[in-house]
């Protein structure tokens, strides 16, 4: 962007859509992508002209620094379509702010918020037909930036590529979810990059998650790196515990992601007078609550899954199953969130963002 000013977005439309070949009732999360993508390169100390073009492969040098030093961050967002065929985003500015906080932590230039939003709206309008109506249907949006400068010297890249790709989505998890409390591995440490959506955070958790899956669990709930006494977040979600009628969740820190869905649940809890405590939660108190029958629910919160109930957990070789709740908090908060996202309820918080047709 010359002189810091956004330039017009160059648009090259796909010659034909591949939408008719997609079975929208049987989607595997993140496997199908829309007709177009957004791209913008950082060169000579500034972001260049953004462009939208047909979705397809990109070319990189084998020595591109993203492959060697992991300078890569991303975000997760969703677009929703209401009964009137209007398209909505949910708290997009919070995602963009977090995207840029992640960039700063990995020494990547921040991307201008106005250009991000303008480009995203243009992209969503081009691929509007890929956004389907109905609860549970959405368009998952994946903005990311990678280091593209050729060279294997251990230093920040001088060149970057910002991109947005989109994927129609149904449910993220299918089937019941059970978790294991981490006793050995940790997701992040003090002073690290746990608060950022750095690609390496997710790559590093695959191995311990695979070990958990071998034991019959779907995810890990990470504990703090220092003592493994405090519960922090699940593999792809922030996590909530319902003890009695009280909702507990860990505070954000430089280890824990500032989840958009997480803080929306906290705001809804306060709105509907559900007692909520944001504080450090110990493994010991949750195990004891489970043994006494006081642990009523656990659920994850994140963009991809929205709200995902957790049926049970494991710790030190023991397994704990949670009781079925007739009026669960997980179901309540998921319904309230989706009613706002799909424009079926009043948005007192100003979270909805209308994507205007152009």
mmCIF file of C-alpha atoms in Angstrom:
data_model
loop_
_atom_site.group_PDB
_atom_site.id
_atom_site.type_symbol
_atom_site.label_atom_id
_atom_site.label_comp_id
_atom_site.label_asym_id
_atom_site.label_seq_id
_atom_site.Cartn_x
_atom_site.Cartn_y
_atom_site.Cartn_z
ATOM 1 C CA UNK A 1 0.000 0.000 0.000
ATOM 2 C CA UNK A 2 1.795 3.016 -1.266
ATOM 3 C CA UNK A 3 2.311 5.751 1.334
ATOM 4 C CA UNK A 4 0.284 3.711 3.809
ATOM 5 C CA UNK A 5 -2.917 4.166 1.781
ATOM 6 C CA UNK A 6 -4.997 1.183 0.691
ATOM 7 C CA UNK A 7 -5.056 0.534 -3.028
ATOM 8 C CA UNK A 8 -7.966 -0.755 -5.074
ATOM 9 C CA UNK A 9 -8.281 -4.522 -4.985
ATOM 10 C CA UNK A 10 -7.490 -6.283 -8.248
ATOM 11 C CA UNK A 11 -10.111 -8.947 -8.976
ATOM 12 C CA UNK A 12 -9.813 -11.821 -11.426
ATOM 13 C CA UNK A 13 -12.930 -14.000 -11.379
ATOM 14 C CA UNK A 14 -12.876 -17.747 -11.848
ATOM 15 C CA UNK A 15 -14.042 -18.692 -15.369
ATOM 16 C CA UNK A 16 -16.465 -21.259 -13.896
ATOM 17 C CA UNK A 17 -17.622 -22.280 -10.437
ATOM 18 C CA UNK A 18 -16.998 -25.735 -8.978
ATOM 19 C CA UNK A 19 -19.886 -25.363 -6.524
ATOM 20 C CA UNK A 20 -22.179 -27.824 -8.319
ATOM 21 C CA UNK A 21 -19.725 -30.657 -7.604
ATOM 22 C CA UNK A 22 -19.895 -30.116 -3.825
ATOM 23 C CA UNK A 23 -22.098 -32.205 -1.522
ATOM 24 C CA UNK A 24 -22.953 -29.629 1.125
ATOM 25 C CA UNK A 25 -24.717 -32.206 3.310
ATOM 26 C CA UNK A 26 -21.601 -34.345 3.727
ATOM 27 C CA UNK A 27 -18.734 -31.911 4.179
ATOM 28 C CA UNK A 28 -15.484 -32.885 5.857
ATOM 29 C CA UNK A 29 -14.255 -29.838 7.748
ATOM 30 C CA UNK A 30 -11.616 -27.860 5.875
ATOM 31 C CA UNK A 31 -11.374 -30.138 2.817
ATOM 32 C CA UNK A 32 -13.367 -28.156 0.220
ATOM 33 C CA UNK A 33 -12.549 -24.587 -0.801
ATOM 34 C CA UNK A 34 -14.490 -21.898 -2.616
ATOM 35 C CA UNK A 35 -13.794 -20.513 -6.075
ATOM 36 C CA UNK A 36 -11.644 -17.549 -5.030
ATOM 37 C CA UNK A 37 -8.901 -16.491 -2.618
ATOM 38 C CA UNK A 38 -7.387 -13.182 -1.536
ATOM 39 C CA UNK A 39 -3.651 -12.531 -1.690
ATOM 40 C CA UNK A 40 -1.343 -9.630 -0.886
ATOM 41 C CA UNK A 41 2.458 -9.531 -0.878
ATOM 42 C CA UNK A 42 4.771 -7.585 1.412
ATOM 43 C CA UNK A 43 7.799 -6.355 -0.538
ATOM 44 C CA UNK A 44 10.212 -3.429 -0.288
ATOM 45 C CA UNK A 45 8.941 -2.558 3.175
ATOM 46 C CA UNK A 46 5.227 -2.233 2.325
ATOM 47 C CA UNK A 47 2.148 -4.212 1.443
ATOM 48 C CA UNK A 48 1.470 -4.200 -2.282
ATOM 49 C CA UNK A 49 -1.802 -4.159 -4.227
ATOM 50 C CA UNK A 50 -4.185 -6.788 -2.825
ATOM 51 C CA UNK A 51 -5.775 -9.134 -5.324
ATOM 52 C CA UNK A 52 -8.522 -11.709 -5.507
ATOM 53 C CA UNK A 53 -8.074 -14.566 -7.934
ATOM 54 C CA UNK A 54 -9.269 -18.129 -8.551
ATOM 55 C CA UNK A 55 -8.366 -20.549 -5.761
ATOM 56 C CA UNK A 56 -5.312 -22.544 -6.695
ATOM 57 C CA UNK A 57 -1.685 -23.438 -5.941
ATOM 58 C CA UNK A 58 0.954 -20.847 -5.135
ATOM 59 C CA UNK A 59 4.645 -21.047 -5.969
ATOM 60 C CA UNK A 60 7.376 -20.646 -3.341
ATOM 61 C CA UNK A 61 11.127 -21.104 -3.295
ATOM 62 C CA UNK A 62 12.289 -24.198 -1.344
ATOM 63 C CA UNK A 63 14.336 -21.770 0.748
ATOM 64 C CA UNK A 64 11.296 -19.624 1.696
ATOM 65 C CA UNK A 65 11.770 -18.804 5.364
ATOM 66 C CA UNK A 66 8.374 -20.129 6.409
ATOM 67 C CA UNK A 67 9.686 -23.654 5.775
ATOM 68 C CA UNK A 68 12.787 -23.175 7.905
ATOM 69 C CA UNK A 69 11.868 -20.814 10.739
ATOM 70 C CA UNK A 70 8.108 -21.141 11.010
ATOM 71 C CA UNK A 71 7.082 -17.521 10.519
ATOM 72 C CA UNK A 72 3.406 -18.289 9.956
ATOM 73 C CA UNK A 73 0.253 -17.172 11.739
ATOM 74 C CA UNK A 74 -3.447 -17.572 10.988
ATOM 75 C CA UNK A 75 -6.966 -16.795 12.146
ATOM 76 C CA UNK A 76 -10.286 -18.617 12.143
ATOM 77 C CA UNK A 77 -13.488 -16.758 11.292
ATOM 78 C CA UNK A 78 -16.942 -17.636 9.980
ATOM 79 C CA UNK A 79 -19.590 -16.092 7.747
ATOM 80 C CA UNK A 80 -23.272 -16.912 8.249
ATOM 81 C CA UNK A 81 -26.340 -16.459 6.038
ATOM 82 C CA UNK A 82 -29.722 -15.567 7.522
ATOM 83 C CA UNK A 83 -33.226 -16.383 6.270
ATOM 84 C CA UNK A 84 -33.238 -13.196 4.174
ATOM 85 C CA UNK A 85 -30.052 -14.223 2.346
ATOM 86 C CA UNK A 86 -27.991 -11.598 4.159
ATOM 87 C CA UNK A 87 -24.406 -12.517 5.049
ATOM 88 C CA UNK A 88 -22.966 -11.765 8.488
ATOM 89 C CA UNK A 89 -19.573 -11.952 10.151
ATOM 90 C CA UNK A 90 -19.200 -12.416 13.905
ATOM 91 C CA UNK A 91 -16.896 -9.967 15.699
ATOM 92 C CA UNK A 92 -14.464 -9.665 12.751
ATOM 93 C CA UNK A 93 -12.539 -6.735 14.210
ATOM 94 C CA UNK A 94 -11.608 -8.861 17.239
ATOM 95 C CA UNK A 95 -10.180 -11.475 14.870
ATOM 96 C CA UNK A 96 -8.231 -8.872 12.904
ATOM 97 C CA UNK A 97 -6.816 -7.344 16.080
ATOM 98 C CA UNK A 98 -5.705 -10.793 17.273
ATOM 99 C CA UNK A 99 -4.267 -11.558 13.830
ATOM 100 C CA UNK A 100 -2.064 -8.488 14.095
ATOM 101 C CA UNK A 101 -1.052 -9.258 17.704
ATOM 102 C CA UNK A 102 0.061 -12.675 16.486
ATOM 103 C CA UNK A 103 1.959 -11.048 13.617
ATOM 104 C CA UNK A 104 3.812 -8.696 15.933
ATOM 105 C CA UNK A 105 4.864 -11.590 18.187
ATOM 106 C CA UNK A 106 6.396 -13.410 15.199
ATOM 107 C CA UNK A 107 8.058 -10.273 13.777
ATOM 108 C CA UNK A 108 5.625 -10.138 10.835
ATOM 109 C CA UNK A 109 4.362 -6.744 9.577
ATOM 110 C CA UNK A 110 0.802 -5.954 10.643
ATOM 111 C CA UNK A 111 -1.839 -6.002 7.914
ATOM 112 C CA UNK A 112 -4.085 -2.897 7.600
ATOM 113 C CA UNK A 113 -7.480 -3.561 9.175
ATOM 114 C CA UNK A 114 -9.421 -1.586 6.565
ATOM 115 C CA UNK A 115 -7.857 -3.514 3.691
ATOM 116 C CA UNK A 116 -8.417 -6.806 5.487
ATOM 117 C CA UNK A 117 -12.137 -6.072 5.861
ATOM 118 C CA UNK A 118 -12.568 -4.616 2.368
ATOM 119 C CA UNK A 119 -10.817 -7.581 0.784
ATOM 120 C CA UNK A 120 -12.761 -10.076 2.869
ATOM 121 C CA UNK A 121 -16.099 -8.485 1.973
ATOM 122 C CA UNK A 122 -15.189 -8.504 -1.716
ATOM 123 C CA UNK A 123 -14.186 -12.161 -1.473
ATOM 124 C CA UNK A 124 -17.385 -13.127 0.361
ATOM 125 C CA UNK A 125 -19.529 -11.352 -2.210
ATOM 126 C CA UNK A 126 -17.813 -13.241 -5.027
ATOM 127 C CA UNK A 127 -18.360 -16.577 -3.252
ATOM 128 C CA UNK A 128 -21.705 -15.699 -1.676
ATOM 129 C CA UNK A 129 -23.455 -18.810 -3.041
ATOM 130 C CA UNK A 130 -21.065 -20.995 -1.029
ATOM 131 C CA UNK A 131 -22.589 -19.670 2.206
ATOM 132 C CA UNK A 132 -25.648 -21.788 2.975
ATOM 133 C CA UNK A 133 -28.603 -20.948 5.188
ATOM 134 C CA UNK A 134 -29.529 -22.867 8.316
ATOM 135 C CA UNK A 135 -28.145 -23.477 11.807
ATOM 136 C CA UNK A 136 -24.868 -25.331 11.582
ATOM 137 C CA UNK A 137 -24.069 -24.224 8.034
ATOM 138 C CA UNK A 138 -21.391 -21.565 7.641
ATOM 139 C CA UNK A 139 -18.375 -20.536 5.634
ATOM 140 C CA UNK A 140 -15.136 -21.044 7.530
ATOM 141 C CA UNK A 141 -12.652 -18.262 6.742
ATOM 142 C CA UNK A 142 -8.912 -18.842 7.083
ATOM 143 C CA UNK A 143 -6.723 -15.709 6.865
ATOM 144 C CA UNK A 144 -2.994 -16.395 7.208
ATOM 145 C CA UNK A 145 0.405 -14.914 6.499
ATOM 146 C CA UNK A 146 3.664 -16.695 5.728
ATOM 147 C CA UNK A 147 7.305 -15.651 5.307
ATOM 148 C CA UNK A 148 8.303 -15.946 1.645
ATOM 149 C CA UNK A 149 11.815 -14.471 1.391
ATOM 150 C CA UNK A 150 14.273 -17.020 -0.069
ATOM 151 C CA UNK A 151 17.230 -17.784 2.184
ATOM 152 C CA UNK A 152 18.103 -19.891 5.191
ATOM 153 C CA UNK A 153 19.794 -17.271 7.363
ATOM 154 C CA UNK A 154 18.189 -17.276 10.810
ATOM 155 C CA UNK A 155 16.546 -13.855 10.659
ATOM 156 C CA UNK A 156 13.076 -12.450 10.053
ATOM 157 C CA UNK A 157 11.895 -12.525 6.468
ATOM 158 C CA UNK A 158 11.768 -9.330 4.426
ATOM 159 C CA UNK A 159 8.909 -10.684 2.263
ATOM 160 C CA UNK A 160 5.520 -12.074 3.269
ATOM 161 C CA UNK A 161 2.325 -13.324 1.679
ATOM 162 C CA UNK A 162 -1.062 -12.586 3.234
ATOM 163 C CA UNK A 163 -3.924 -14.784 2.072
ATOM 164 C CA UNK A 164 -7.564 -15.591 2.811
ATOM 165 C CA UNK A 165 -9.118 -18.891 1.758
ATOM 166 C CA UNK A 166 -12.652 -20.057 2.554
ATOM 167 C CA UNK A 167 -14.242 -23.449 3.154
ATOM 168 C CA UNK A 168 -17.950 -24.335 3.550
ATOM 169 C CA UNK A 169 -18.501 -25.994 6.911
ATOM 170 C CA UNK A 170 -20.884 -28.067 8.963
ATOM 171 C CA UNK A 171 -19.957 -29.465 12.404
ATOM 172 C CA UNK A 172 -16.270 -29.503 13.366
ATOM 173 C CA UNK A 173 -16.523 -32.525 15.637
ATOM 174 C CA UNK A 174 -18.808 -35.460 14.966
ATOM 175 C CA UNK A 175 -19.509 -37.969 17.686
ATOM 176 C CA UNK A 176 -18.799 -37.714 21.399
ATOM 177 C CA UNK A 177 -15.713 -35.903 22.677
ATOM 178 C CA UNK A 178 -13.669 -37.036 25.661
ATOM 179 C CA UNK A 179 -10.449 -35.414 26.823
ATOM 180 C CA UNK A 180 -7.408 -36.300 28.892
ATOM 181 C CA UNK A 181 -5.745 -33.879 31.299
ATOM 182 C CA UNK A 182 -2.101 -33.430 30.339
ATOM 183 C CA UNK A 183 0.411 -34.683 32.899
ATOM 184 C CA UNK A 184 3.615 -34.417 30.899
ATOM 185 C CA UNK A 185 3.208 -32.276 27.781
ATOM 186 C CA UNK A 186 2.388 -28.557 27.683
ATOM 187 C CA UNK A 187 1.049 -26.387 24.908
ATOM 188 C CA UNK A 188 2.897 -23.210 25.859
ATOM 189 C CA UNK A 189 5.118 -21.642 28.499
ATOM 190 C CA UNK A 190 5.431 -18.225 30.138
ATOM 191 C CA UNK A 191 6.972 -15.726 27.755
ATOM 192 C CA UNK A 192 6.211 -17.908 24.742
ATOM 193 C CA UNK A 193 3.730 -17.646 21.900
ATOM 194 C CA UNK A 194 0.732 -19.432 23.405
ATOM 195 C CA UNK A 195 -1.438 -16.312 23.084
ATOM 196 C CA UNK A 196 -0.701 -16.058 19.348
ATOM 197 C CA UNK A 197 -2.265 -18.145 16.598
ATOM 198 C CA UNK A 198 1.157 -19.259 15.475
ATOM 199 C CA UNK A 199 1.157 -22.278 13.164
ATOM 200 C CA UNK A 200 3.813 -23.978 15.287
ATOM 201 C CA UNK A 201 1.538 -24.032 18.333
ATOM 202 C CA UNK A 202 -0.720 -26.460 16.524
ATOM 203 C CA UNK A 203 1.965 -28.545 14.862
ATOM 204 C CA UNK A 204 3.627 -29.152 18.249
ATOM 205 C CA UNK A 205 0.436 -30.523 19.792
ATOM 206 C CA UNK A 206 -0.230 -33.205 17.170
ATOM 207 C CA UNK A 207 2.110 -35.783 18.717
ATOM 208 C CA UNK A 208 0.692 -35.702 22.275
ATOM 209 C CA UNK A 209 -2.822 -35.573 20.804
ATOM 210 C CA UNK A 210 -2.066 -38.716 18.801
ATOM 211 C CA UNK A 211 -0.969 -40.428 22.030
ATOM 212 C CA UNK A 212 -4.257 -39.367 23.642
ATOM 213 C CA UNK A 213 -6.227 -40.756 20.699
ATOM 214 C CA UNK A 214 -4.515 -44.115 21.147
ATOM 215 C CA UNK A 215 -6.051 -44.151 24.640
ATOM 216 C CA UNK A 216 -9.531 -43.371 23.298
ATOM 217 C CA UNK A 217 -9.589 -39.599 23.837
ATOM 218 C CA UNK A 218 -10.247 -36.991 21.155
ATOM 219 C CA UNK A 219 -8.410 -34.038 22.697
ATOM 220 C CA UNK A 220 -6.027 -32.964 25.431
ATOM 221 C CA UNK A 221 -6.720 -30.346 28.058
ATOM 222 C CA UNK A 222 -3.357 -28.683 28.517
ATOM 223 C CA UNK A 223 -1.956 -27.952 31.948
ATOM 224 C CA UNK A 224 0.563 -25.283 32.886
ATOM 225 C CA UNK A 225 4.173 -25.995 31.952
ATOM 226 C CA UNK A 226 5.560 -25.234 35.426
ATOM 227 C CA UNK A 227 3.562 -27.569 37.677
ATOM 228 C CA UNK A 228 0.877 -29.303 35.546
ATOM 229 C CA UNK A 229 -1.534 -28.374 38.332
ATOM 230 C CA UNK A 230 -3.673 -25.847 36.433
ATOM 231 C CA UNK A 231 -6.034 -26.508 33.522
ATOM 232 C CA UNK A 232 -5.574 -24.050 30.674
ATOM 233 C CA UNK A 233 -7.173 -24.869 27.321
ATOM 234 C CA UNK A 234 -8.059 -27.787 25.074
ATOM 235 C CA UNK A 235 -6.270 -28.637 21.836
ATOM 236 C CA UNK A 236 -8.331 -26.440 19.525
ATOM 237 C CA UNK A 237 -10.626 -24.723 22.023
ATOM 238 C CA UNK A 238 -10.818 -22.726 25.214
ATOM 239 C CA UNK A 239 -12.481 -24.763 27.928
ATOM 240 C CA UNK A 240 -15.240 -24.189 30.496
ATOM 241 C CA UNK A 241 -16.180 -26.209 33.578
ATOM 242 C CA UNK A 242 -19.580 -26.151 35.263
ATOM 243 C CA UNK A 243 -19.286 -26.967 38.960
ATOM 244 C CA UNK A 244 -22.736 -26.878 40.501
ATOM 245 C CA UNK A 245 -24.322 -23.876 38.804
ATOM 246 C CA UNK A 246 -21.052 -21.950 38.542
ATOM 247 C CA UNK A 247 -19.069 -21.637 35.318
ATOM 248 C CA UNK A 248 -15.263 -21.651 35.560
ATOM 249 C CA UNK A 249 -12.649 -20.831 32.919
ATOM 250 C CA UNK A 250 -8.977 -19.932 32.980
ATOM 251 C CA UNK A 251 -7.891 -16.297 32.457
ATOM 252 C CA UNK A 252 -6.055 -15.421 29.276
ATOM 253 C CA UNK A 253 -2.307 -15.022 29.548
ATOM 254 C CA UNK A 254 0.762 -15.279 27.343
ATOM 255 C CA UNK A 255 0.057 -19.046 27.341
ATOM 256 C CA UNK A 256 -3.670 -19.033 26.620
ATOM 257 C CA UNK A 257 -5.437 -17.850 23.456
ATOM 258 C CA UNK A 258 -7.803 -14.906 23.801
ATOM 259 C CA UNK A 259 -10.675 -16.784 22.174
ATOM 260 C CA UNK A 260 -13.462 -14.776 20.541
ATOM 261 C CA UNK A 261 -16.053 -17.450 21.363
ATOM 262 C CA UNK A 262 -14.674 -17.703 24.900
ATOM 263 C CA UNK A 263 -15.177 -14.025 25.680
ATOM 264 C CA UNK A 264 -18.597 -14.104 23.990
ATOM 265 C CA UNK A 265 -19.679 -16.931 26.313
ATOM 266 C CA UNK A 266 -18.446 -14.961 29.324
ATOM 267 C CA UNK A 267 -20.417 -11.897 28.182
ATOM 268 C CA UNK A 268 -23.553 -14.006 27.645
ATOM 269 C CA UNK A 269 -23.138 -15.611 31.066
ATOM 270 C CA UNK A 270 -23.023 -12.190 32.658
ATOM 271 C CA UNK A 271 -26.035 -11.056 30.578
ATOM 272 C CA UNK A 272 -28.143 -14.043 31.666
ATOM 273 C CA UNK A 273 -26.970 -13.998 35.312
ATOM 274 C CA UNK A 274 -25.069 -17.272 35.109
ATOM 275 C CA UNK A 275 -22.345 -17.178 37.789
ATOM 276 C CA UNK A 276 -18.964 -17.180 36.051
ATOM 277 C CA UNK A 277 -15.486 -17.104 37.534
ATOM 278 C CA UNK A 278 -12.466 -16.307 35.376
ATOM 279 C CA UNK A 279 -9.592 -17.665 37.444
ATOM 280 C CA UNK A 280 -6.955 -20.387 37.517
ATOM 281 C CA UNK A 281 -8.670 -23.779 37.694
ATOM 282 C CA UNK A 282 -6.799 -26.668 39.299
ATOM 283 C CA UNK A 283 -6.793 -30.266 38.166
ATOM 284 C CA UNK A 284 -7.376 -31.261 41.773
ATOM 285 C CA UNK A 285 -10.610 -29.275 42.191
ATOM 286 C CA UNK A 286 -12.111 -30.604 38.945
ATOM 287 C CA UNK A 287 -11.230 -34.214 39.792
ATOM 288 C CA UNK A 288 -12.700 -33.772 43.273
ATOM 289 C CA UNK A 289 -15.827 -32.140 41.850
ATOM 290 C CA UNK A 290 -16.249 -35.082 39.476
ATOM 291 C CA UNK A 291 -15.835 -37.593 42.304
ATOM 292 C CA UNK A 292 -18.439 -35.762 44.402
ATOM 293 C CA UNK A 293 -20.903 -35.461 41.500
ATOM 294 C CA UNK A 294 -20.567 -31.682 41.485
ATOM 295 C CA UNK A 295 -18.946 -31.434 38.040
ATOM 296 C CA UNK A 296 -22.021 -31.044 35.854
ATOM 297 C CA UNK A 297 -20.461 -30.111 32.510
ATOM 298 C CA UNK A 298 -17.320 -29.412 30.531
ATOM 299 C CA UNK A 299 -17.375 -27.815 27.112
ATOM 300 C CA UNK A 300 -14.984 -26.328 24.611
ATOM 301 C CA UNK A 301 -15.479 -22.980 22.898
ATOM 302 C CA UNK A 302 -13.911 -21.959 19.608
ATOM 303 C CA UNK A 303 -14.694 -20.591 16.160
ATOM 304 C CA UNK A 304 -14.618 -23.934 14.347
ATOM 305 C CA UNK A 305 -16.619 -25.891 16.926
ATOM 306 C CA UNK A 306 -18.616 -22.963 18.456
ATOM 307 C CA UNK A 307 -19.587 -24.862 21.641
ATOM 308 C CA UNK A 308 -18.665 -28.534 21.943
ATOM 309 C CA UNK A 309 -19.845 -30.595 24.936
ATOM 310 C CA UNK A 310 -17.252 -32.878 26.538
ATOM 311 C CA UNK A 311 -18.653 -36.192 27.722
ATOM 312 C CA UNK A 312 -15.838 -37.202 30.042
ATOM 313 C CA UNK A 313 -12.172 -36.906 30.931
ATOM 314 C CA UNK A 314 -9.225 -38.991 31.977
ATOM 315 C CA UNK A 315 -6.513 -38.303 34.518
ATOM 316 C CA UNK A 316 -3.800 -40.536 35.995
ATOM 317 C CA UNK A 317 -5.308 -43.633 34.450
ATOM 318 C CA UNK A 318 -8.830 -43.012 35.769
ATOM 319 C CA UNK A 319 -11.807 -42.062 33.614
ATOM 320 C CA UNK A 320 -14.656 -39.828 34.655
ATOM 321 C CA UNK A 321 -17.987 -39.649 32.818
ATOM 322 C CA UNK A 322 -20.173 -36.561 33.115
ATOM 323 C CA UNK A 323 -23.927 -36.782 33.692
ATOM 324 C CA UNK A 324 -26.442 -35.851 31.014
ATOM 325 C CA UNK A 325 -27.923 -32.409 31.702
ATOM 326 C CA UNK A 326 -31.500 -31.724 30.702
ATOM 327 C CA UNK A 327 -30.838 -27.971 30.496
ATOM 328 C CA UNK A 328 -27.145 -27.812 29.795
ATOM 329 C CA UNK A 329 -25.118 -24.625 29.752
ATOM 330 C CA UNK A 330 -23.383 -25.851 26.596
ATOM 331 C CA UNK A 331 -26.668 -26.100 24.726
ATOM 332 C CA UNK A 332 -27.923 -22.797 26.131
ATOM 333 C CA UNK A 333 -24.847 -20.795 25.149
ATOM 334 C CA UNK A 334 -24.543 -22.441 21.751
ATOM 335 C CA UNK A 335 -28.164 -21.549 20.970
ATOM 336 C CA UNK A 336 -27.738 -17.959 22.150
ATOM 337 C CA UNK A 337 -24.548 -17.525 20.116
ATOM 338 C CA UNK A 338 -26.044 -19.003 16.970
ATOM 339 C CA UNK A 339 -29.199 -16.907 17.258
ATOM 340 C CA UNK A 340 -26.979 -13.831 17.143
ATOM 341 C CA UNK A 341 -24.722 -15.193 14.394
ATOM 342 C CA UNK A 342 -27.653 -16.138 12.129
ATOM 343 C CA UNK A 343 -29.570 -12.902 12.809
ATOM 344 C CA UNK A 344 -32.398 -14.637 14.649
ATOM 345 C CA UNK A 345 -32.135 -12.600 17.847
ATOM 346 C CA UNK A 346 -31.344 -9.083 18.958
ATOM 347 C CA UNK A 347 -27.620 -8.346 19.051
ATOM 348 C CA UNK A 348 -27.262 -6.261 22.210
ATOM 349 C CA UNK A 349 -23.484 -6.482 22.039
ATOM 350 C CA UNK A 350 -22.952 -5.210 18.490
ATOM 351 C CA UNK A 351 -21.178 -8.416 17.488
ATOM 352 C CA UNK A 352 -22.795 -8.922 14.065
ATOM 353 C CA UNK A 353 -21.189 -7.350 11.008
ATOM 354 C CA UNK A 354 -23.264 -7.138 7.823
ATOM 355 C CA UNK A 355 -21.438 -7.970 4.583
ATOM 356 C CA UNK A 356 -23.123 -5.583 2.180
ATOM 357 C CA UNK A 357 -23.726 -6.693 -1.373
ATOM 358 C CA UNK A 358 -21.662 -4.754 -3.904
#
